[in-house]
Short mmCIF file of C-alpha atoms and ligand atoms in Angstrom, two decimals:
data_model
loop_
_atom_site.label_atom_id
_atom_site.label_comp_id
_atom_site.label_asym_id
_atom_site.label_seq_id
_atom_site.Cartn_x
_atom_site.Cartn_y
_atom_site.Cartn_z
CA MET D 1 -31.88 14.45 -19.27
CA THR D 2 -35.56 13.69 -19.70
CA ILE D 3 -38.24 11.62 -18.02
CA LEU D 4 -41.19 9.84 -19.63
CA VAL D 5 -44.41 10.07 -17.64
CA THR D 6 -47.44 7.97 -18.57
CA GLY D 7 -50.96 9.02 -17.58
CA GLY D 8 -49.76 12.57 -17.00
CA ALA D 9 -53.10 14.14 -17.96
CA GLY D 10 -54.96 12.38 -15.14
CA PHE D 11 -55.41 13.49 -11.55
CA ILE D 12 -52.13 12.44 -9.94
CA GLY D 13 -50.08 12.42 -13.14
CA SER D 14 -50.92 16.03 -14.00
CA ASN D 15 -50.15 17.16 -10.44
CA PHE D 16 -46.84 15.30 -10.75
CA VAL D 17 -45.91 16.91 -14.08
CA LEU D 18 -46.81 20.39 -12.81
CA ASP D 19 -44.81 19.84 -9.61
CA TRP D 20 -41.86 18.33 -11.47
CA LEU D 21 -41.52 21.31 -13.79
CA ALA D 22 -42.03 23.74 -10.92
CA GLN D 23 -38.99 22.24 -9.19
CA SER D 24 -36.63 21.44 -12.05
CA ASP D 25 -36.01 22.12 -15.71
CA GLU D 26 -35.67 18.47 -16.65
CA PRO D 27 -38.06 17.94 -19.59
CA VAL D 28 -41.09 15.66 -19.39
CA ILE D 29 -42.48 13.54 -22.22
CA ASN D 30 -46.09 12.94 -21.26
CA LEU D 31 -47.82 9.92 -22.86
CA ASP D 32 -51.54 9.76 -22.14
CA ALA D 33 -54.42 8.09 -24.00
CA LEU D 34 -56.84 10.86 -22.92
CA THR D 35 -59.58 8.53 -21.71
CA TYR D 36 -62.54 10.15 -19.92
CA ALA D 37 -60.13 10.65 -16.96
CA GLY D 38 -57.42 12.46 -18.92
CA ASN D 39 -57.77 16.19 -19.34
CA LEU D 40 -55.31 18.51 -21.04
CA GLU D 41 -56.90 21.44 -19.20
CA ASN D 42 -55.06 20.19 -16.10
CA LEU D 43 -51.84 21.08 -17.92
CA ALA D 44 -52.95 24.45 -19.31
CA ALA D 45 -50.29 26.21 -17.22
CA LEU D 46 -47.68 24.46 -19.41
CA ASP D 47 -49.04 25.73 -22.75
CA GLY D 48 -46.04 26.92 -24.77
CA ASP D 49 -43.56 25.48 -22.25
CA THR D 50 -40.92 23.63 -24.28
CA ARG D 51 -39.98 21.47 -21.28
CA HIS D 52 -43.31 19.61 -21.67
CA THR D 53 -44.10 17.42 -24.68
CA PHE D 54 -47.53 15.83 -24.76
CA ILE D 55 -48.14 12.68 -26.82
CA LYS D 56 -51.63 11.22 -27.16
CA GLY D 57 -51.32 7.45 -27.13
CA SER D 58 -51.59 4.28 -25.12
CA ILE D 59 -49.07 2.40 -23.00
CA ASP D 60 -50.27 -0.77 -24.72
CA ASP D 61 -48.90 0.52 -28.05
CA PHE D 62 -45.47 -1.17 -28.08
CA ASP D 63 -44.34 0.52 -31.32
CA LEU D 64 -45.29 4.01 -30.16
CA VAL D 65 -43.64 3.59 -26.75
CA SER D 66 -40.49 2.13 -28.38
CA ARG D 67 -40.33 5.08 -30.77
CA LEU D 68 -40.70 7.60 -27.92
CA LEU D 69 -37.97 5.90 -25.89
CA ALA D 70 -35.59 5.81 -28.86
CA GLU D 71 -36.27 9.43 -29.76
CA HIS D 72 -36.15 11.02 -26.30
CA GLN D 73 -33.74 8.67 -24.46
CA PRO D 74 -35.36 9.20 -21.03
CA ARG D 75 -33.39 8.37 -17.89
CA ALA D 76 -36.62 7.30 -16.15
CA VAL D 77 -40.18 6.17 -16.85
CA VAL D 78 -42.87 6.96 -14.26
CA ASN D 79 -46.01 4.91 -14.89
CA PHE D 80 -49.26 6.52 -13.71
CA ALA D 81 -51.40 5.37 -16.65
CA ALA D 82 -54.29 3.22 -15.46
CA GLU D 83 -58.00 2.80 -15.20
CA SER D 84 -58.44 3.89 -11.60
CA HIS D 85 -62.06 3.89 -10.44
CA VAL D 86 -63.33 0.91 -8.43
CA ASP D 87 -67.01 1.49 -9.29
CA ARG D 88 -66.25 1.58 -13.02
CA SER D 89 -64.25 -1.64 -12.64
CA ILE D 90 -67.36 -3.28 -11.19
CA HIS D 91 -69.55 -2.14 -14.10
CA GLY D 92 -66.95 -2.99 -16.77
CA PRO D 93 -63.69 -4.75 -15.82
CA GLU D 94 -62.38 -5.24 -19.37
CA ASP D 95 -60.71 -1.83 -19.76
CA PHE D 96 -58.93 -2.45 -16.45
CA ILE D 97 -57.47 -5.72 -17.69
CA GLN D 98 -56.43 -4.10 -20.97
CA THR D 99 -54.73 -1.00 -19.57
CA ASN D 100 -53.56 -2.04 -16.13
CA ILE D 101 -52.35 -5.53 -17.04
CA VAL D 102 -51.78 -5.75 -20.81
CA GLY D 103 -50.77 -2.09 -20.99
CA THR D 104 -48.23 -2.39 -18.17
CA PHE D 105 -46.89 -5.57 -19.78
CA ARG D 106 -46.39 -3.91 -23.19
CA LEU D 107 -44.84 -0.86 -21.56
CA LEU D 108 -42.43 -3.10 -19.66
CA GLU D 109 -41.56 -4.94 -22.87
CA ALA D 110 -40.74 -1.70 -24.68
CA VAL D 111 -38.72 -0.44 -21.71
CA ARG D 112 -36.85 -3.75 -21.43
CA ALA D 113 -35.77 -3.55 -25.09
CA TYR D 114 -34.72 0.11 -24.65
CA TYR D 115 -32.83 -0.59 -21.42
CA GLY D 116 -31.04 -3.55 -23.00
CA GLN D 117 -29.28 -1.40 -25.58
CA LEU D 118 -28.23 1.44 -23.24
CA GLY D 119 -24.56 1.93 -22.38
CA ASN D 120 -23.37 1.09 -18.85
CA GLU D 121 -23.60 4.61 -17.49
CA ALA D 122 -27.13 5.14 -18.81
CA LYS D 123 -28.12 1.70 -17.53
CA ASN D 124 -26.91 2.54 -14.02
CA ALA D 125 -28.90 5.76 -13.99
CA PHE D 126 -32.12 4.34 -15.49
CA ARG D 127 -35.27 3.77 -13.38
CA PHE D 128 -38.78 2.42 -14.07
CA LEU D 129 -41.11 3.66 -11.33
CA HIS D 130 -44.52 2.00 -11.13
CA VAL D 131 -47.24 3.90 -9.26
CA SER D 132 -49.61 1.57 -7.48
CA THR D 133 -52.20 1.51 -4.72
CA ASP D 134 -52.76 0.24 -1.18
CA GLU D 135 -55.89 -1.52 -2.49
CA VAL D 136 -53.76 -4.48 -3.67
CA TYR D 137 -53.40 -5.50 -0.01
CA GLY D 138 -57.16 -6.03 0.44
CA SER D 139 -59.26 -4.96 3.40
CA LEU D 140 -58.31 -4.56 7.08
CA ALA D 141 -60.42 -5.30 10.16
CA LYS D 142 -60.89 -2.44 12.64
CA ASP D 143 -57.89 -3.27 14.88
CA ASP D 144 -55.50 -4.78 12.32
CA PRO D 145 -52.12 -3.07 11.97
CA ALA D 146 -51.71 -0.86 8.90
CA PHE D 147 -50.42 -2.38 5.63
CA THR D 148 -46.65 -2.77 5.44
CA GLU D 149 -44.80 -3.59 2.22
CA THR D 150 -44.75 -7.29 3.17
CA HIS D 151 -48.51 -7.58 3.63
CA ARG D 152 -50.04 -10.35 1.52
CA TYR D 153 -51.67 -9.33 -1.75
CA GLU D 154 -55.43 -9.85 -1.33
CA PRO D 155 -57.12 -7.64 -3.95
CA ASN D 156 -60.92 -7.65 -3.86
CA SER D 157 -62.12 -5.56 -6.81
CA PRO D 158 -61.37 -5.88 -10.52
CA TYR D 159 -59.48 -2.58 -10.15
CA SER D 160 -57.25 -3.75 -7.31
CA ALA D 161 -56.78 -7.19 -8.90
CA SER D 162 -55.59 -5.57 -12.12
CA LYS D 163 -53.22 -3.27 -10.23
CA ALA D 164 -51.93 -6.27 -8.24
CA ALA D 165 -51.21 -8.09 -11.51
CA SER D 166 -49.31 -5.06 -12.81
CA ASP D 167 -47.24 -4.90 -9.60
CA HIS D 168 -46.33 -8.57 -10.01
CA LEU D 169 -45.24 -8.01 -13.61
CA VAL D 170 -43.03 -5.10 -12.55
CA ARG D 171 -41.49 -7.24 -9.82
CA ALA D 172 -40.92 -10.10 -12.27
CA TYR D 173 -39.16 -7.82 -14.79
CA HIS D 174 -36.70 -6.89 -12.06
CA HIS D 175 -36.03 -10.44 -10.92
CA THR D 176 -35.99 -12.03 -14.36
CA TYR D 177 -34.53 -9.36 -16.62
CA GLY D 178 -32.76 -7.09 -14.13
CA LEU D 179 -34.91 -4.06 -15.05
CA PRO D 180 -34.19 -1.35 -12.44
CA VAL D 181 -37.72 -0.95 -11.05
CA LEU D 182 -39.25 0.82 -8.06
CA THR D 183 -42.86 0.43 -6.93
CA THR D 184 -44.90 2.77 -4.74
CA ASN D 185 -48.20 1.72 -3.16
CA CYS D 186 -50.09 4.78 -2.05
CA SER D 187 -53.27 5.37 -0.06
CA ASN D 188 -56.26 7.42 -1.31
CA ASN D 189 -55.22 10.78 -2.77
CA TYR D 190 -57.20 14.01 -2.84
CA GLY D 191 -56.50 17.54 -4.10
CA PRO D 192 -56.72 19.71 -7.25
CA TYR D 193 -57.80 18.17 -10.60
CA HIS D 194 -59.45 15.16 -8.92
CA PHE D 195 -62.16 13.88 -11.26
CA PRO D 196 -65.59 14.22 -9.58
CA GLU D 197 -66.42 10.52 -9.76
CA LYS D 198 -64.34 9.90 -6.61
CA LEU D 199 -65.72 10.60 -3.14
CA ILE D 200 -64.17 13.96 -2.21
CA PRO D 201 -64.60 15.90 -5.49
CA LEU D 202 -68.02 14.28 -6.06
CA VAL D 203 -69.26 15.49 -2.67
CA ILE D 204 -67.93 19.03 -3.20
CA HIS D 205 -69.50 19.16 -6.67
CA ASN D 206 -72.86 17.73 -5.62
CA ALA D 207 -73.04 19.92 -2.52
CA LEU D 208 -72.58 23.11 -4.55
CA ALA D 209 -75.05 21.86 -7.19
CA GLY D 210 -77.72 21.20 -4.53
CA LYS D 211 -77.64 17.45 -5.25
CA PRO D 212 -77.63 14.47 -2.83
CA LEU D 213 -74.30 13.50 -1.25
CA PRO D 214 -74.36 9.70 -1.76
CA ILE D 215 -72.90 7.62 1.09
CA TYR D 216 -72.45 3.93 0.32
CA GLY D 217 -73.76 1.57 3.02
CA ASP D 218 -73.28 2.85 6.57
CA GLY D 219 -70.48 5.30 5.65
CA GLN D 220 -68.15 3.72 8.23
CA GLN D 221 -65.64 2.40 5.67
CA ILE D 222 -62.21 3.80 6.43
CA ARG D 223 -59.77 5.26 3.91
CA ASP D 224 -56.31 6.71 4.61
CA TRP D 225 -56.08 10.09 2.87
CA LEU D 226 -53.00 11.76 1.39
CA TYR D 227 -52.83 15.19 -0.25
CA VAL D 228 -51.81 14.63 -3.87
CA LYS D 229 -48.76 16.91 -3.75
CA ASP D 230 -47.38 14.80 -0.89
CA HIS D 231 -47.74 11.74 -3.10
CA CYS D 232 -45.80 13.62 -5.81
CA SER D 233 -42.99 14.49 -3.41
CA ALA D 234 -42.82 10.84 -2.30
CA ILE D 235 -42.49 9.66 -5.91
CA ARG D 236 -39.73 12.20 -6.56
CA ARG D 237 -37.90 11.00 -3.47
CA VAL D 238 -38.23 7.30 -4.37
CA LEU D 239 -37.04 8.03 -7.90
CA GLU D 240 -34.05 9.86 -6.49
CA ALA D 241 -32.99 7.49 -3.72
CA GLY D 242 -35.12 4.31 -3.71
CA LYS D 243 -33.33 0.95 -3.70
CA LEU D 244 -33.77 -1.01 -6.92
CA GLY D 245 -36.47 -3.66 -6.79
CA GLU D 246 -37.93 -2.25 -3.57
CA VAL D 247 -41.52 -1.37 -2.76
CA TYR D 248 -42.40 1.76 -0.76
CA ASN D 249 -45.77 2.36 0.86
CA VAL D 250 -46.89 6.00 0.75
CA GLY D 251 -49.46 7.42 3.16
CA GLY D 252 -50.16 10.28 5.52
CA TRP D 253 -51.42 8.47 8.65
CA ASN D 254 -54.88 9.96 8.08
CA GLU D 255 -57.47 7.24 8.55
CA LYS D 256 -61.02 8.58 8.39
CA PRO D 257 -64.46 6.97 8.07
CA ASN D 258 -66.18 8.19 4.89
CA LEU D 259 -69.01 9.85 6.83
CA ASP D 260 -66.47 11.92 8.82
CA VAL D 261 -64.83 13.03 5.57
CA VAL D 262 -68.20 14.13 4.19
CA HIS D 263 -69.08 15.94 7.44
CA THR D 264 -65.74 17.78 7.28
CA LEU D 265 -66.37 18.79 3.65
CA CYS D 266 -69.85 20.07 4.57
CA ALA D 267 -68.49 22.08 7.51
CA ILE D 268 -65.81 23.75 5.33
CA LEU D 269 -68.35 24.50 2.59
CA ASP D 270 -70.80 25.89 5.19
CA GLU D 271 -68.06 28.34 6.16
CA LEU D 272 -66.60 29.22 2.73
CA SER D 273 -69.72 29.07 0.55
CA PRO D 274 -72.85 28.84 2.72
CA ARG D 275 -76.15 27.64 1.30
CA ALA D 276 -78.59 30.40 0.45
CA ASP D 277 -81.19 28.96 2.87
CA GLY D 278 -78.73 29.02 5.80
CA HIS D 279 -78.93 25.24 6.34
CA SER D 280 -75.86 23.02 6.43
CA TYR D 281 -74.83 21.02 3.36
CA LYS D 282 -75.17 18.00 5.69
CA ALA D 283 -78.90 18.11 4.90
CA GLN D 284 -77.97 16.75 1.43
CA ILE D 285 -76.36 13.55 2.79
CA THR D 286 -78.17 10.50 1.39
CA PHE D 287 -77.40 6.89 2.25
CA VAL D 288 -77.43 4.71 -0.87
CA GLN D 289 -76.89 1.05 -1.67
CA ASP D 290 -73.42 -0.20 -0.76
CA ARG D 291 -70.74 -0.99 -3.35
CA PRO D 292 -70.50 -4.76 -4.02
CA GLY D 293 -67.46 -6.24 -2.23
CA HIS D 294 -66.76 -2.88 -0.58
CA ASP D 295 -63.42 -2.98 1.28
CA ARG D 296 -63.99 -1.95 4.88
CA ARG D 297 -60.68 -0.35 5.81
CA TYR D 298 -57.37 0.67 4.24
CA ALA D 299 -54.46 1.98 6.31
CA ILE D 300 -50.89 2.53 5.17
CA ASP D 301 -47.79 2.12 7.29
CA ALA D 302 -45.40 4.56 5.61
CA SER D 303 -42.57 4.13 8.11
CA LYS D 304 -40.17 2.46 5.62
CA LEU D 305 -40.30 5.49 3.31
CA GLU D 306 -39.95 7.87 6.25
CA ARG D 307 -37.09 5.95 7.87
CA GLU D 308 -35.07 4.95 4.81
CA LEU D 309 -35.62 7.93 2.51
CA GLY D 310 -36.52 10.66 5.00
CA TRP D 311 -39.85 11.51 3.30
CA LYS D 312 -42.62 13.23 5.27
CA PRO D 313 -45.95 14.65 4.07
CA ALA D 314 -46.20 18.43 4.21
CA GLU D 315 -49.99 18.55 4.75
CA THR D 316 -52.20 17.26 7.52
CA PHE D 317 -55.71 16.16 6.51
CA GLU D 318 -57.08 19.39 7.96
CA THR D 319 -54.80 21.67 5.91
CA GLY D 320 -55.02 19.58 2.74
CA ILE D 321 -58.80 19.26 2.71
CA ARG D 322 -59.30 23.00 3.22
CA LYS D 323 -56.94 23.76 0.31
CA THR D 324 -58.84 21.26 -1.79
CA VAL D 325 -62.28 22.76 -1.11
CA GLN D 326 -60.88 26.22 -1.84
CA TRP D 327 -59.38 24.95 -5.12
CA TYR D 328 -62.78 23.60 -6.25
CA LEU D 329 -64.48 26.85 -5.31
CA ASP D 330 -61.87 28.78 -7.31
CA ASN D 331 -62.02 26.43 -10.31
CA GLN D 332 -65.72 26.00 -11.03
CA ALA D 333 -65.07 26.40 -14.77
CA TRP D 334 -62.80 23.33 -14.70
CA VAL D 335 -65.51 21.39 -12.86
CA ALA D 336 -68.19 22.55 -15.32
CA ASN D 337 -66.09 21.34 -18.27
CA VAL D 338 -65.31 17.89 -16.86
CA THR D 339 -68.87 17.27 -15.70
CA SER D 340 -70.48 17.97 -19.06
CA GLY D 341 -71.10 15.22 -21.61
CA ALA D 342 -70.10 11.66 -20.76
CA TYR D 343 -69.89 12.38 -17.02
CA LYS D 344 -73.68 12.69 -16.88
CA GLN D 345 -74.11 9.19 -18.35
CA TRP D 346 -71.80 7.75 -15.68
CA VAL D 347 -73.70 9.46 -12.85
CA GLY D 348 -77.00 8.13 -14.21
CA LYS D 349 -75.62 4.59 -14.43
CA GLN D 350 -74.03 4.58 -10.96
CA TYR D 351 -76.50 6.54 -8.85
CA GLY D 352 -79.80 6.21 -10.78
CA SER D 353 -82.56 8.33 -9.33
CA CYS D 354 -80.47 9.33 -6.28
CA THR D 355 -78.98 12.18 -8.26
P1 NAD P 401 -56.86 8.93 -13.25
O1 NAD P 401 -57.93 7.95 -13.62
O2 NAD P 401 -57.25 10.28 -12.79
O3 NAD P 401 -55.86 9.14 -14.47
C1 NAD P 401 -55.39 8.08 -15.25
C2 NAD P 401 -54.74 8.68 -16.49
O4 NAD P 401 -54.23 7.60 -17.28
C3 NAD P 401 -55.73 9.45 -17.39
O5 NAD P 401 -55.13 10.66 -17.81
C4 NAD P 401 -55.96 8.52 -18.56
O6 NAD P 401 -56.25 9.21 -19.78
C5 NAD P 401 -54.63 7.80 -18.63
N1 NAD P 401 -54.72 6.48 -19.26
C6 NAD P 401 -55.67 5.52 -19.09
N2 NAD P 401 -55.42 4.47 -19.86
C7 NAD P 401 -54.27 4.74 -20.54
C8 NAD P 401 -53.49 4.04 -21.48
N3 NAD P 401 -53.83 2.81 -21.88
N4 NAD P 401 -52.36 4.61 -21.95
C9 NAD P 401 -52.01 5.86 -21.56
N5 NAD P 401 -52.72 6.59 -20.69
C10 NAD P 401 -53.83 6.02 -20.18
O7 NAD P 401 -56.00 8.17 -12.14
P2 NAD P 401 -55.18 8.78 -10.92
O8 NAD P 401 -56.07 8.87 -9.75
O9 NAD P 401 -54.41 9.96 -11.36
O10 NAD P 401 -54.18 7.56 -10.65
C11 NAD P 401 -52.89 7.51 -11.27
C12 NAD P 401 -52.19 6.25 -10.81
O11 NAD P 401 -52.07 6.25 -9.39
C13 NAD P 401 -52.95 4.96 -11.17
O12 NAD P 401 -52.01 4.00 -11.56
C14 NAD P 401 -53.64 4.56 -9.87
O13 NAD P 401 -53.81 3.17 -9.80
C15 NAD P 401 -52.62 5.06 -8.84
N6 NAD P 401 -53.17 5.42 -7.53
C16 NAD P 401 -54.24 6.28 -7.43
C17 NAD P 401 -54.70 6.63 -6.17
C18 NAD P 401 -55.86 7.60 -6.00
O14 NAD P 401 -56.30 7.81 -4.86
N7 NAD P 401 -56.34 8.24 -7.06
C19 NAD P 401 -54.10 6.12 -5.02
C20 NAD P 401 -53.01 5.26 -5.17
C21 NAD P 401 -52.55 4.92 -6.43
P1 TYD P 402 -63.40 6.36 -3.98
O1 TYD P 402 -63.13 7.82 -3.97
O2 TYD P 402 -64.14 5.77 -5.13
O3 TYD P 402 -62.01 5.63 -3.75
P2 TYD P 402 -61.70 4.05 -3.43
O4 TYD P 402 -62.91 3.24 -3.65
O5 TYD P 402 -60.61 3.77 -4.42
O6 TYD P 402 -61.22 4.02 -2.01
O7 TYD P 402 -64.22 6.02 -2.66
C1 TYD P 402 -63.71 6.35 -1.37
C2 TYD P 402 -64.66 5.78 -0.36
O8 TYD P 402 -65.90 6.49 -0.46
C3 TYD P 402 -65.00 4.32 -0.61
O9 TYD P 402 -65.15 3.67 0.65
C4 TYD P 402 -66.34 4.37 -1.34
C5 TYD P 402 -66.99 5.62 -0.76
N1 TYD P 402 -67.90 6.33 -1.68
C6 TYD P 402 -69.19 6.69 -1.24
O10 TYD P 402 -69.59 6.40 -0.10
N2 TYD P 402 -69.99 7.36 -2.11
C7 TYD P 402 -69.59 7.69 -3.37
O11 TYD P 402 -70.41 8.28 -4.14
C8 TYD P 402 -68.28 7.33 -3.79
C9 TYD P 402 -67.79 7.67 -5.17
C10 TYD P 402 -67.46 6.66 -2.91
#
């Protein structure tokens, strides 16, 4: 048996592939376009491992995906491939429409044709798992209950709107064509191999580089944080036991205002890698202009996944964030490689003179 993973050179996808092959010998075909966010260095531990086959290519390439499905006959497709950064979607939404909407559509079309010609036994075993985000549900007020799976879709950014569209396509392919789909909507992830354009790795990187730690607006926006390996275990569990056509929210019950997250990162860095001048990294915190349309609060109610499939996260925020800081301290060469070249142009465009 084999699975096809898309976007497996990105942050969550590479953690998933590494975890998958650490727990089983079932081979992985990894299709990734290697955009700025894809990095084969994340998968260096699998060099020479015959269980992992990497293919550079896009999910919007129907012919390529069809060929891969025919050749490798996977029993599941796990779709991580996406443009994933809200700020980039504000500067340039087009790539988000192309990959997240058109790409998911073409992938579904190729999978539908493949599924249609499988024998009954293979059909019964087959799954298409679509990895999505809590951001499709929009923004919560301070005292609103956390998002359940039946919360209305109210996406507010080009990123979340494009992910919402992809979720609807996946749902439609189940209802219309009987494709055996599963969808997971997860809260903000953090952990190893997180590209330093997102809050947590950006703050660790800037702190160590002596640069400002940019806080959008008042820093009181709330995100619900999940350690990436807990997201991977949730996806494995849903793939194994999820009910066809169902949606599962994934989260770790860890709501934190952004400023608290940054204070926590500074405190851990003060302890593990103190500044030469003895001051706290907090001195580098800089309030900058807010993100347009910035969602105020996300919170995930993960009780369906816990109750029905018995999933629980292994890490608390406190244990996960410490592991994450330690990983960045231990992997400065990885950070140096991903922050050279095009990364500098992005930082200039987004933060201007602040950095
Ligand atoms: P990422 O940006 O780090 O990685 C995306 C990967 O997809 C990259 O390797 C990139 O090269 C690849 N890719 C982009 N376009 C492609 C295309 N057309 N064809 C094939 N590959 C392509 O993203 P991530 O943070 O790892 O997120 C993975 C998935 O999880 C996304 O679907 C995202 O919406 C979802 N998600 C992310 C978070 C989070 O906090 N990061 C939370 C919930 C859900
Ligand atoms: P981010 O990591 O981009 O994830 P998302 O927007 O998908 O939730 O941002 C997390 C939060 O941190 C979000 O409220 C925006 C905020 N943020 C900053 O305050 N400064 C930054 O430099 C970045 C990248 C994000």
